[in-house]
XYZ file of C-alpha atoms in Angstrom:
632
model
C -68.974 4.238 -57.798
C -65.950 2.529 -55.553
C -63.832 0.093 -54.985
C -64.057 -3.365 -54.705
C -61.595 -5.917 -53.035
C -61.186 -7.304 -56.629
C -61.148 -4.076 -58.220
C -58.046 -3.367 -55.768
C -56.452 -6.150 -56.781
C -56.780 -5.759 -60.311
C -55.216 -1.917 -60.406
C -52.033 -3.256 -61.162
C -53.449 -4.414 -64.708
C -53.060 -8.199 -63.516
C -50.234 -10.353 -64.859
C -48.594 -13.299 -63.653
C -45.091 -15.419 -63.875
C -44.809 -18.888 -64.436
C -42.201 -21.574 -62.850
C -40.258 -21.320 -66.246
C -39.154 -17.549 -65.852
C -37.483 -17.846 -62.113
C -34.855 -15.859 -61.050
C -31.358 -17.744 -61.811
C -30.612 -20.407 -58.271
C -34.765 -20.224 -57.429
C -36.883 -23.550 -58.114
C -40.140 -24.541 -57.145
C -39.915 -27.018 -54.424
C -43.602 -27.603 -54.368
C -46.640 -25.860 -56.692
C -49.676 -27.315 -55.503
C -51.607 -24.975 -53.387
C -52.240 -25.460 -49.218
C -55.999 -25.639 -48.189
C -55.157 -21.727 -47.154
C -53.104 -19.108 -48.120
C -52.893 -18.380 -44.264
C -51.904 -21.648 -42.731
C -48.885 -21.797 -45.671
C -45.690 -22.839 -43.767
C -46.292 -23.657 -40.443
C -44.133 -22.443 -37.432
C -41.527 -25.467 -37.968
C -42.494 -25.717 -41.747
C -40.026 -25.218 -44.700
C -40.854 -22.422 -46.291
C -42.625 -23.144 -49.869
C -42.314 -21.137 -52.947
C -45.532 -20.939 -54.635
C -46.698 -19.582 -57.703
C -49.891 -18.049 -56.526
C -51.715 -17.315 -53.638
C -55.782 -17.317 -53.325
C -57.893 -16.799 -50.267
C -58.714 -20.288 -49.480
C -56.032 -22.024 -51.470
C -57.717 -22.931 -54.561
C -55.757 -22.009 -57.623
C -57.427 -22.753 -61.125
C -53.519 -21.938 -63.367
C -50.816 -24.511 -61.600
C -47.242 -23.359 -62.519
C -45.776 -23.303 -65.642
C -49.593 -22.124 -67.288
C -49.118 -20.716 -70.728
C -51.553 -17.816 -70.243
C -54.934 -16.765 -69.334
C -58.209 -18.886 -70.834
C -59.815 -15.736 -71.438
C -57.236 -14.067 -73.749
C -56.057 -14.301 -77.080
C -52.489 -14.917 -76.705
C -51.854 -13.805 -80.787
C -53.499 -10.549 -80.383
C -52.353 -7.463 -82.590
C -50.923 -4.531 -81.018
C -51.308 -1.549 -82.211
C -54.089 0.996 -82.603
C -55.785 3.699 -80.332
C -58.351 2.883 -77.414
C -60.274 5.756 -75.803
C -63.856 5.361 -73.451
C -64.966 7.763 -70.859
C -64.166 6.744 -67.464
C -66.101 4.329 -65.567
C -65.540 3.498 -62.417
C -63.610 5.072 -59.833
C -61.130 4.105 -57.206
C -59.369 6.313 -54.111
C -59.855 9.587 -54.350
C -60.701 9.592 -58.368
C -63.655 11.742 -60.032
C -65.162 10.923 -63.143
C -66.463 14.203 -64.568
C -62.278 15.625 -63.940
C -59.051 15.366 -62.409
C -56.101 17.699 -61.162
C -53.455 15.449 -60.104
C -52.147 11.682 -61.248
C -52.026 10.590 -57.512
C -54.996 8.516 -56.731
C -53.265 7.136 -54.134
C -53.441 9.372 -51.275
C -56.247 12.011 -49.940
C -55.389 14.812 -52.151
C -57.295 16.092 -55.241
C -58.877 13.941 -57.879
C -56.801 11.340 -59.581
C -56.932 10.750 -63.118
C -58.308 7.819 -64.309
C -56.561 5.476 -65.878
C -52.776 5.584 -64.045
C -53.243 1.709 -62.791
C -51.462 0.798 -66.036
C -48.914 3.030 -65.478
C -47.944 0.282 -62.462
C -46.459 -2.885 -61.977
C -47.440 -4.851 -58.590
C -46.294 -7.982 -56.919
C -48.786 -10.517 -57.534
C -51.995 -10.014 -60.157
C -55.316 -11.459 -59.981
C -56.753 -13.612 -62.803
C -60.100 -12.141 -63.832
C -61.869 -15.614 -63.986
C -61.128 -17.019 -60.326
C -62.548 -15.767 -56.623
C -59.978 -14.010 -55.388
C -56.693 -15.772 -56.558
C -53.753 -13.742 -57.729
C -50.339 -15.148 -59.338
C -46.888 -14.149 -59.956
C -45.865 -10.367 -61.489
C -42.770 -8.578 -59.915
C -42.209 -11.422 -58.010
C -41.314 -14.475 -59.567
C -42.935 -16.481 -56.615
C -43.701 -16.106 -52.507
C -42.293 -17.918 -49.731
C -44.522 -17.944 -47.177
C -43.336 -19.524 -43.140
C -44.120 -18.530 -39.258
C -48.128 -19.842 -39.859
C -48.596 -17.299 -42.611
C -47.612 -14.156 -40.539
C -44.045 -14.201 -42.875
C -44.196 -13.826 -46.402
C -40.818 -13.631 -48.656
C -41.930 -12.547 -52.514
C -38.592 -13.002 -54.928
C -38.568 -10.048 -57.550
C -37.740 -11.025 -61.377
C -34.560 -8.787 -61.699
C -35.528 -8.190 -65.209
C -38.044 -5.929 -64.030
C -37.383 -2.054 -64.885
C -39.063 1.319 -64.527
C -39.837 3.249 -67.631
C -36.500 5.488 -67.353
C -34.485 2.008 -67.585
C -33.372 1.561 -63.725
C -33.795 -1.667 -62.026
C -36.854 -2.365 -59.724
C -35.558 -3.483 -56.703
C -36.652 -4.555 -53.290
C -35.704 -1.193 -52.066
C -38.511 0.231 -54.132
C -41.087 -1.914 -52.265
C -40.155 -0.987 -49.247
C -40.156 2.705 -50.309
C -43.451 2.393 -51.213
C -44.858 0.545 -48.613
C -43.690 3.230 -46.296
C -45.556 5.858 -48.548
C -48.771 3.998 -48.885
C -49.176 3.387 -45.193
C -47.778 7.257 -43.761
C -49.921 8.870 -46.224
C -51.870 6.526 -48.780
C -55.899 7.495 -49.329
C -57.334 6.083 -45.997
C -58.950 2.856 -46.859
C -55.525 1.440 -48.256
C -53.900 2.521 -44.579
C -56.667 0.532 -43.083
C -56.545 -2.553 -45.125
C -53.197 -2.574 -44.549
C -52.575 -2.344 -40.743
C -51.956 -5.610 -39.839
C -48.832 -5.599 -41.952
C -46.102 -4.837 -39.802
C -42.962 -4.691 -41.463
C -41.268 -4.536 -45.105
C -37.623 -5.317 -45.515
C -35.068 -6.065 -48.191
C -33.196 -9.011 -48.026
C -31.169 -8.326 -50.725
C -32.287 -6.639 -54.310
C -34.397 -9.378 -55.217
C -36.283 -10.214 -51.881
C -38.681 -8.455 -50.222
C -39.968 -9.577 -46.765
C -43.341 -8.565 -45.447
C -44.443 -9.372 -41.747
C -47.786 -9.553 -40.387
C -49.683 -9.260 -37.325
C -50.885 -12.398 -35.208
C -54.247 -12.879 -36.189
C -54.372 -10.478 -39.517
C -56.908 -10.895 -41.624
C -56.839 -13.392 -43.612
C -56.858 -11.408 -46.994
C -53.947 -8.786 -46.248
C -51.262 -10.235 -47.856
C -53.452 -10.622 -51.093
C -54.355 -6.822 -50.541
C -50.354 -6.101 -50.255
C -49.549 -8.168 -53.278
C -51.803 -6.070 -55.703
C -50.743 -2.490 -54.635
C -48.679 -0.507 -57.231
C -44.816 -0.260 -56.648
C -43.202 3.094 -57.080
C -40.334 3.984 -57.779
C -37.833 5.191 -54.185
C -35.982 7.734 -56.558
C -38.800 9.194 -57.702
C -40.815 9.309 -54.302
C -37.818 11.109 -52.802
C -38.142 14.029 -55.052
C -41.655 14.007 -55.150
C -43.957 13.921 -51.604
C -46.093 11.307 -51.978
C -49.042 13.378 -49.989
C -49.153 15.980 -52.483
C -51.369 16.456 -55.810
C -49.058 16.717 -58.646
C -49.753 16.332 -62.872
C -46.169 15.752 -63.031
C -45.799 12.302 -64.618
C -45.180 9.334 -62.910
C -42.640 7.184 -63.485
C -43.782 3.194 -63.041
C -42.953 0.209 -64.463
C -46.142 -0.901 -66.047
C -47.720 -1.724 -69.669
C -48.184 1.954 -70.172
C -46.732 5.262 -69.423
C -48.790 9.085 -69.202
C -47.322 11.084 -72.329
C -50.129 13.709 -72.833
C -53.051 15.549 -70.710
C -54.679 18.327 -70.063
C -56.295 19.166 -66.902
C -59.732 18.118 -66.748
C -59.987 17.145 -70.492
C -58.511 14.434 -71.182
C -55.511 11.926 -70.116
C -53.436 10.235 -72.689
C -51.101 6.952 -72.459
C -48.796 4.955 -74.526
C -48.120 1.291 -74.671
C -44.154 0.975 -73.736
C -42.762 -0.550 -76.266
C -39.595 -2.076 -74.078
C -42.040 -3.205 -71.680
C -39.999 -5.520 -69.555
C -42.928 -7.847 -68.227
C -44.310 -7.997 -72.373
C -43.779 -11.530 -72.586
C -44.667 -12.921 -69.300
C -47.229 -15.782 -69.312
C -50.302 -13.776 -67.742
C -49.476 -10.356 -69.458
C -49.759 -12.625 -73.426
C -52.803 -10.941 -75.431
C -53.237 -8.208 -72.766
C -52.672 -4.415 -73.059
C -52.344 -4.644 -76.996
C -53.433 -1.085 -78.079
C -50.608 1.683 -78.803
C -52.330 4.542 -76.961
C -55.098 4.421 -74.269
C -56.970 7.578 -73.606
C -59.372 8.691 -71.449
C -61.855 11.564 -72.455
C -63.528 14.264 -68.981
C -66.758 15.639 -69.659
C -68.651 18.345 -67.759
C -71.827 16.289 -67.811
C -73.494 12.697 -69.686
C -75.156 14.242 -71.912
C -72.580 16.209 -73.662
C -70.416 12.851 -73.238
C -72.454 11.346 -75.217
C -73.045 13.661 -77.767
C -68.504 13.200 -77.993
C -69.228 9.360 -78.214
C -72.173 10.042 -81.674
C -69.073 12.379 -82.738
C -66.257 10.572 -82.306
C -64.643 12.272 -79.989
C -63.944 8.557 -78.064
C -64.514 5.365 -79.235
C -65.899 2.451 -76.619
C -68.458 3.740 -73.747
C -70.696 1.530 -71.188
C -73.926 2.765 -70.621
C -75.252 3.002 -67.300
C -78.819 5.059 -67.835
C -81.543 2.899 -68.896
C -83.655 5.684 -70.561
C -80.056 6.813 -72.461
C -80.368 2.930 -74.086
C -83.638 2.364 -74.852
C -84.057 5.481 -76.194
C -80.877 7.391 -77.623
C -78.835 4.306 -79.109
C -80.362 4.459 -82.812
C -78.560 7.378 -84.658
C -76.779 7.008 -87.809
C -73.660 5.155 -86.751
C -75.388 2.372 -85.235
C -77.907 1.945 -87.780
C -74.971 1.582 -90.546
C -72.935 -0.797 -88.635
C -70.261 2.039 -88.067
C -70.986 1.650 -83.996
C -71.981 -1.329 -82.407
C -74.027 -2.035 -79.463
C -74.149 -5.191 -77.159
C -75.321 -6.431 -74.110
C -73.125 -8.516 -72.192
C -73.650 -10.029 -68.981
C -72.070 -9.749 -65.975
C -71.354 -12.159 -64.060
C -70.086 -10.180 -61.303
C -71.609 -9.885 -57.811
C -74.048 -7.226 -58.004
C -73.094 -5.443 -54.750
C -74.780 -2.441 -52.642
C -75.984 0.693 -54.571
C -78.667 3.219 -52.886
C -78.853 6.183 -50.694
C -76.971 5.895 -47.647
C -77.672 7.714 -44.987
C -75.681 9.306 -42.972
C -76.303 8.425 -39.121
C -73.368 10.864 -37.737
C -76.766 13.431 -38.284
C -79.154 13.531 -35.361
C -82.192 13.284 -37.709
C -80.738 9.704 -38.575
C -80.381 8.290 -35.059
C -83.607 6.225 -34.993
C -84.196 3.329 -36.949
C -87.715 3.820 -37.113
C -86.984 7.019 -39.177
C -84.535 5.363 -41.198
C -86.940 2.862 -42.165
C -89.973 5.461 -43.014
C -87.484 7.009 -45.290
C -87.061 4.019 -47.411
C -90.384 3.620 -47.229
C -91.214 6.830 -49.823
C -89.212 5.269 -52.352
C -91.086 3.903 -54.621
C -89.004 1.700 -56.799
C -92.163 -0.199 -58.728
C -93.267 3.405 -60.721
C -89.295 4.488 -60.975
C -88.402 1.352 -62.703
C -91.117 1.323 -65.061
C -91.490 4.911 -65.545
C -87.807 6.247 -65.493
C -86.032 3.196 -65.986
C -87.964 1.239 -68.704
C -88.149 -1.876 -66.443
C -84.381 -2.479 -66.806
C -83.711 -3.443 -63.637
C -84.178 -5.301 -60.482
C -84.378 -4.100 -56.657
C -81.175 -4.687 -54.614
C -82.037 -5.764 -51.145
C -79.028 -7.832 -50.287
C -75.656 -5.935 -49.256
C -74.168 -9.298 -50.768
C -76.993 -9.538 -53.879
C -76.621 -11.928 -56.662
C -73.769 -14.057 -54.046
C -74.050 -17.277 -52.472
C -73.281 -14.637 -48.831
C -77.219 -13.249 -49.248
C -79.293 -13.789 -46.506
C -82.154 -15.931 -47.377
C -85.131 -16.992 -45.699
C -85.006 -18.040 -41.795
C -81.910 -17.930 -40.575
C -79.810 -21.439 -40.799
C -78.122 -23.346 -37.426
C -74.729 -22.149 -38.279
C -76.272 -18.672 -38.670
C -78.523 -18.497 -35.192
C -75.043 -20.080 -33.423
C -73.351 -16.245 -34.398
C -76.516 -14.425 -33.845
C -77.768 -16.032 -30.497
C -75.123 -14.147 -28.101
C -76.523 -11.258 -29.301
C -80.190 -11.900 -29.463
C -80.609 -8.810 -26.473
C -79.078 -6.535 -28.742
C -80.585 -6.692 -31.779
C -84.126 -6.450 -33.006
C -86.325 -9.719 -33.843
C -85.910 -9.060 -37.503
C -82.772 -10.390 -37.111
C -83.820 -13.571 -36.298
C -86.466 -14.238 -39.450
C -86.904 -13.171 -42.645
C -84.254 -10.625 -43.466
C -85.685 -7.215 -44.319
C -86.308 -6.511 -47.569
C -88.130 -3.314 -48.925
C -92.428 -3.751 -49.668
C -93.106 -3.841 -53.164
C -95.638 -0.822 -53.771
C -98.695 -0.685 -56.298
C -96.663 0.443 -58.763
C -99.055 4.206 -58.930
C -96.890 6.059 -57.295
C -99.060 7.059 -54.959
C -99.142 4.037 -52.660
C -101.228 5.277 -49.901
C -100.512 2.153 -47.589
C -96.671 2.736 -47.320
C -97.217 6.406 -46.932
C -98.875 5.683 -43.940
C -96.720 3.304 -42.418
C -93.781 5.793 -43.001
C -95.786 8.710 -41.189
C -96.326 6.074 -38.224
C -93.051 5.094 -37.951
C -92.236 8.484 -37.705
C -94.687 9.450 -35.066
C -93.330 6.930 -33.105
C -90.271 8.502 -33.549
C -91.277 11.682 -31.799
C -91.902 13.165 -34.946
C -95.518 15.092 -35.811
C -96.255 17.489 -38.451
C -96.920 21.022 -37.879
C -98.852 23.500 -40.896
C -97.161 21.000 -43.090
C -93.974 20.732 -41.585
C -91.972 17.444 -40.132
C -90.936 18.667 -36.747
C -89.232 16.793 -33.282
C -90.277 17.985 -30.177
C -88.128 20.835 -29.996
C -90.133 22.477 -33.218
C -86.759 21.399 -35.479
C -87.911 20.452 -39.082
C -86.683 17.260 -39.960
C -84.122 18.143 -43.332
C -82.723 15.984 -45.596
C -80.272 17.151 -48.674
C -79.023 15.036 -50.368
C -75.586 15.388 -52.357
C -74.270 14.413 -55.521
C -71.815 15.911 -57.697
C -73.365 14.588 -60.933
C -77.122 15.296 -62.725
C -77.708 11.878 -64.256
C -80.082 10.690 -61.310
C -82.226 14.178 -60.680
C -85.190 12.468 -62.052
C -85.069 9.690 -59.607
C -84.436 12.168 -57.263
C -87.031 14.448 -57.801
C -89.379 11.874 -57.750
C -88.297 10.621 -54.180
C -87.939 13.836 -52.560
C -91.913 14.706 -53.739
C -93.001 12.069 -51.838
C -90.508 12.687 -49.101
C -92.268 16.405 -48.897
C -95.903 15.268 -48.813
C -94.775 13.785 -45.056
C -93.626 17.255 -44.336
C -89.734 16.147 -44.991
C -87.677 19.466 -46.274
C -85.604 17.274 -48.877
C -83.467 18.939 -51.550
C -80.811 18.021 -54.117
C -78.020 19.844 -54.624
C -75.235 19.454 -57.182
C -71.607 20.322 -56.617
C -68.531 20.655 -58.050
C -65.995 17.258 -58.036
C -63.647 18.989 -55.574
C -66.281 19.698 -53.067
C -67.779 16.761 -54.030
C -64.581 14.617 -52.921
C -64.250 17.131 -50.013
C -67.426 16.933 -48.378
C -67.529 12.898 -48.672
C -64.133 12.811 -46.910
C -65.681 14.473 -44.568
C -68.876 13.090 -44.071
C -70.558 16.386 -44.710
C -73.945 15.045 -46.078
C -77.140 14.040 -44.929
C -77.598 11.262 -48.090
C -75.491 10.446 -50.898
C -75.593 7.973 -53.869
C -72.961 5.287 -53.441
C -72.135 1.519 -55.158
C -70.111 -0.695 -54.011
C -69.454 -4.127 -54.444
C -67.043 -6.697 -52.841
C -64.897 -9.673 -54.106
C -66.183 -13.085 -53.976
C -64.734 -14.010 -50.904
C -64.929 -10.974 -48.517
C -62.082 -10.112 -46.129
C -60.814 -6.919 -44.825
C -62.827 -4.857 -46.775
C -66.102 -5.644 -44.571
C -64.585 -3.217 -41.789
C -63.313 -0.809 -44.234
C -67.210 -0.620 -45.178
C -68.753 -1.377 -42.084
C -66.546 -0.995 -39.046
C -66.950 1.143 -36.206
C -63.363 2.027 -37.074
C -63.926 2.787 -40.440
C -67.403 5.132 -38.991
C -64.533 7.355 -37.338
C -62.214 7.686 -40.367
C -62.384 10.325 -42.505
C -62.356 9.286 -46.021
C -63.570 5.854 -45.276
C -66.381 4.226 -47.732
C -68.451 3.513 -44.117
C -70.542 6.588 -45.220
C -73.318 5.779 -43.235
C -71.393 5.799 -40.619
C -72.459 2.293 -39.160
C -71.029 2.035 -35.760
C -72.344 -1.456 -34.154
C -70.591 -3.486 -31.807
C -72.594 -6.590 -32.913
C -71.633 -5.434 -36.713
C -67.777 -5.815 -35.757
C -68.200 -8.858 -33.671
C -69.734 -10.435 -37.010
C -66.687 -8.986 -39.045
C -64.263 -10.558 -37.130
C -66.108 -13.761 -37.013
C -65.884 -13.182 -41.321
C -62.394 -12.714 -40.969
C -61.235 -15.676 -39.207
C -63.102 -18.308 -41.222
C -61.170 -21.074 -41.689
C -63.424 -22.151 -44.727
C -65.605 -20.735 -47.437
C -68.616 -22.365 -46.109
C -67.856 -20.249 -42.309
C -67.340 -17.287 -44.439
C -70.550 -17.717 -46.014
C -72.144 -18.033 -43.103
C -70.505 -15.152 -41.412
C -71.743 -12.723 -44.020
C -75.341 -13.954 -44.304
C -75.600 -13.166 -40.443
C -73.608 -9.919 -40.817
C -76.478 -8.908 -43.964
C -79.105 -9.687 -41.536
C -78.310 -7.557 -39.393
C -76.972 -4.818 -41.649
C -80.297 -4.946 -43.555
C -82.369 -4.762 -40.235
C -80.437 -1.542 -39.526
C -81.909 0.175 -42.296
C -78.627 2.425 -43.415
C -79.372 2.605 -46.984
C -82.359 3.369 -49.374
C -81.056 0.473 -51.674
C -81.681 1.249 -55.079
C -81.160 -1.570 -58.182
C -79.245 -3.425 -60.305
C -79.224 -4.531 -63.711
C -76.902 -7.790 -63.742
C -75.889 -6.534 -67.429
C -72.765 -4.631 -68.717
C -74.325 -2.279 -71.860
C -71.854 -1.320 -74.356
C -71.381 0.311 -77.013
C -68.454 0.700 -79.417
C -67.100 2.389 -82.578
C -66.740 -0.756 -84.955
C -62.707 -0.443 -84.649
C -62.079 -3.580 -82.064
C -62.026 -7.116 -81.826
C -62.178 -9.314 -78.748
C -61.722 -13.124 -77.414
C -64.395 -15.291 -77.830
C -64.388 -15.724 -73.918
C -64.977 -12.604 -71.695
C -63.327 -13.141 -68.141
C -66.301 -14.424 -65.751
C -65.904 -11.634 -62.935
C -64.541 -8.791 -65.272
C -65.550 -6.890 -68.479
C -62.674 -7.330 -70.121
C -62.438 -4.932 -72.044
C -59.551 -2.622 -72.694
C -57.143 -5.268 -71.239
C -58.330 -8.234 -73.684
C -59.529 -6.076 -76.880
C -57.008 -4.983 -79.614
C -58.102 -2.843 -82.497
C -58.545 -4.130 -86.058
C -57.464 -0.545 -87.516
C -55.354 0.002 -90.482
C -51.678 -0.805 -88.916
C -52.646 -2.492 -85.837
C -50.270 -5.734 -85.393
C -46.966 -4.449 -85.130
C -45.321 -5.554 -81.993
């Protein structure tokens, strides 16, 4: 799993500041929101402060809001929360960890050290995209959007008691873009400059024609603390604990076992507006285990007390012991309103086997999704076939005016696909032995150059054609197995092989893979996270999530075009062309969705009777109804 845009923004545990709680001499001139975040404060303008910022300028909570709709501002606090961890960002593992950086190249982070952090701005979990006041009290924003000026609350304080100042920001900015985990550097080139105007000021500067989602991007990083970066590199591992600012602070681990946190009970930013009925247990804790099976066997023990289940054979089939059947653990399904995202094998097209399309294609071919759903998946899910699936940016049907008008200059360079219906894998018979797609996948390869030879895939040179593909994780062998069968019976060597996290993390830094399991998913309003995924840039970076390695001119013309809408509807547009063209290319076996979060839980919790539309809410919005929870 990865990393969203909104995921980014909502590592620094999301919390806002309303007009109320400004720094003494500051006042909101004006609150309503500009049609764009980008054209805030024209050349000649007076700089504005606003109380939130949101990609196109459409803010649901004006100034002055009390707190979220989705929380329950009286919640208790108190009580222990623990869950295996389940989803990853940066350079995190979820089977172990060896340092509490996630933030840079090195190791595998521990899960969990987001709340450890305050950051400028937080995003609300039931809008697209907008985030409001944290550290800063408000942004200024002038020069056509390329100068933003966020105020810091001076009550804000790191956990050892020493004031957060602008100084810190700028110490952190430095770190983050000299040696942060490589995707963060590239999302955040186009910001030129950090200064300190001041204690309580920080100034960021951006490059003509950023794009247009940057300064969001920058708002929701962590802050660190200068002090502590000094005596500690920032590109090294470390399990020294961090010192931050945020809801929480590390106070027990053990390497690759388990991570522990406490609620900080002096929490300076307790009481602001966004941050009422969040973060209300005492301890947080995340549990490592080797494998899912034995994690699950902790969960029926006890050993942790809220997990998500993401195999559909583990639900239908293992959810009924004595816990559950007593009312002692409860299970629900929830649904998730989320965009659904990209999940399959991708291919890695920096290997010579991968060049040609027409391969690419045959290889998706021999999955056959019909018998794996209802045979190792219990019909729980649906085919992705969308890069944007379940969003208002997947490509439908013939492609619209406004879509042909981006694709037109290009019509020489791409294939006629393109230009009607947008690819989308055959549905087989369902036997697992669909003879008809077999054979269309061996012609496709012939036409390749390919032949087979006493049973073998071969080129013209007499090379068998190889495939291994890598995971560091046993959950999906079946579905595995099951592809690379009928990958063999067209003379394709294909083998799985499990590995360790570290070489794991290694070997996909490195793009040193033939195929690989990856899901991603992207906010509702895409921005600079389509070249970190899909740049020709982001092909050449080592540690980028472009792990197929998709290097198209015509891909990054279409990105920019994405990044420089002006409007939702262009960026709509922009991305049903760019998925088009993405899905003609044939760089992914895509795999399936389920458009449901399953949970289950140890009957210890209570929630709000409104879960946030584009988040799961829990941890963040649950508080525990054990004996003693409630004290503040």
């Amino acid at each position: 799993m990865s990393l969203s845009r909104r995921s980014l923004l909502r590592i620094g545990v999301g919390a806002g500041l309303a007009a109320g709680l400004l720094p003494p001499g500051a006042a909101l001139a004006e609150t309503a929101a500009p049609a764009s975040a980008a054209e805030e404060g024209g050349p000649a303008a007076k700089a504005v402060l606003r109380h939130g910022l949101s990609f196109f300028g459409d803010l649901k909570y004006p100034a002055g809001f009390a707190h979220f709709d989705y929380v329950n501002p009286l919640a208790p606090k108190g009580g222990p929360f623990s869950q295996m961890g389940r989803t990853t960002f940066y350079n995190q593992s979820l089977t172990t960890f060896d340092t509490l950086n996630p933030y840079n190249q090195r190791g595998n982070g521990a899960q969990g050290i987001e709340l450890v952090y305050d950051t400028l701005l937080a995003a609300a979990g039931d809008e697209k995209s907008a985030m409001y006041a944290r550290l800063a009290t408000g942004v200024e924003i002038a020069d056509g959007g390329l100068t933003y000026r966020f105020l810091l609350d001076p009550r804000a304080r790191f956990h050892d008691g020493t004031a957060l100042t602008a100084a810190d920001v700028v110490a952190t900015f430095a770190a983050l873009k000299a040696d942060g985990y490589e995707t963060i550097r590239m999302a955040l080139r186009d910001l030129t400059g950090v200064e300190a105007d001041g204690d309580h000021v920080v100034v960021m500067r951006f490059k003509p024609g950023r794009a247009r989602d940057v300064p969001l991007t920058a708002a929701g990083m962590p802050i660190f603390s200068r002090a502590y970066l000094a005596r500690h590199p920032f590109n090294q591992s470390s399990l020294e604990l961090p010192l931050g600012s945020g809801p929480y602070k590390v106070t027990r681990l053990e390497q690759g076992r388990f991570i522990e946190y406490e609620r900080v009970k002096d929490y300076w930013g307790a009481d602001l507006p966004t941050l009422k009925g969040r973060f209300n247990f005492d301890t947080v804790r995340y549990e490592y285990f080797r494998d899912r099976i034995a994690g699950f066997e902790g969960f029926k023990g006890r050993a942790y007390l809220f997990r998500e289940e993401f195999t559909a054979r583990e639900w239908a089939t293992q959810y009924d012991f004595p816990a559950v059947r007593d009312g002692r653990v409860k299970v629900e399904t929830l649904k998730d309103e989320s965009f659904s995202g990209v999940q399959g094998w991708f291919l890695n097209t920096r290997r010579p086997q991968f060049f040609d399309l027409r391969v690419r294609e045959a290889i998706g071919l021999l999955f056959d999704f019909d018998w794996t759903r209802r045979n190792l998946m219990y019909d729980s899910y649906h085919r992705t076939v969308s890069f944007f699936q379940n969003s208002d940016m997947m490509a439908e049907g013939l492609p619209s005016p406004a879509e042909l008008k981006l694709l037109d200059p290009f019509r020489a360079e791409l294939p006629d696909e393109v230009f009607g219906e947008p690819y989308s894998p055959p549905a087989s018979d369902g036997s697992g032995e669909d003879r008809a797609l077999r054979i269309k996948a061996v012609g496709l390869l012939k036409d390749a150059g390919y032949v087979i030879r006493q049973g073998k895939l071969v080129n013209a040179k007499g090379e068998p054609f190889t495939i291994e593909f890598l995971d560091d994780d046993g959950a999906m062998e079946r579905h595995h197995a099951r592809f690379i069968g009928h990958l063999k019976k067209v003379g394709i060597d294909a083998t799985f092989r499990i590995v360790d996290a570290a070489q794991f993390q290694a070997r996909l830094q490195k793009f040193d893979f033939d195929a690989v399991v990856r899901r991603y998913s992207f906010a509702p309003y895409p921005g600079d996270e389509l070249r970190a995924y899909f740049s020709t840039e982001a092909a050449r970076t080592p540690g980028s999530y472009n792990v197929a390695g998709i290097a198209d001119p015509v891909v990054d013309a279409l990105i920019a075009q994405a990044l420089a809408a002006e409007d939702a509807a262009a960026l709509v547009t922009c991305c049903r062309a760019l998925d088009r063209v993405l899905r003609a290319g044939h760089y992914w076996i895509p795999q399936w969705y389920s458009g449901e979060n399953r949970i289950a839980y140890w009957n210890v919790f209570d929630r709000p009777a409104t879960k946030p539309r584009y988040e799961l809410g829990v941890l963040d919005t649950w508080w525990s109804t054990a004996p003693g929870a409630g004290a503040g």
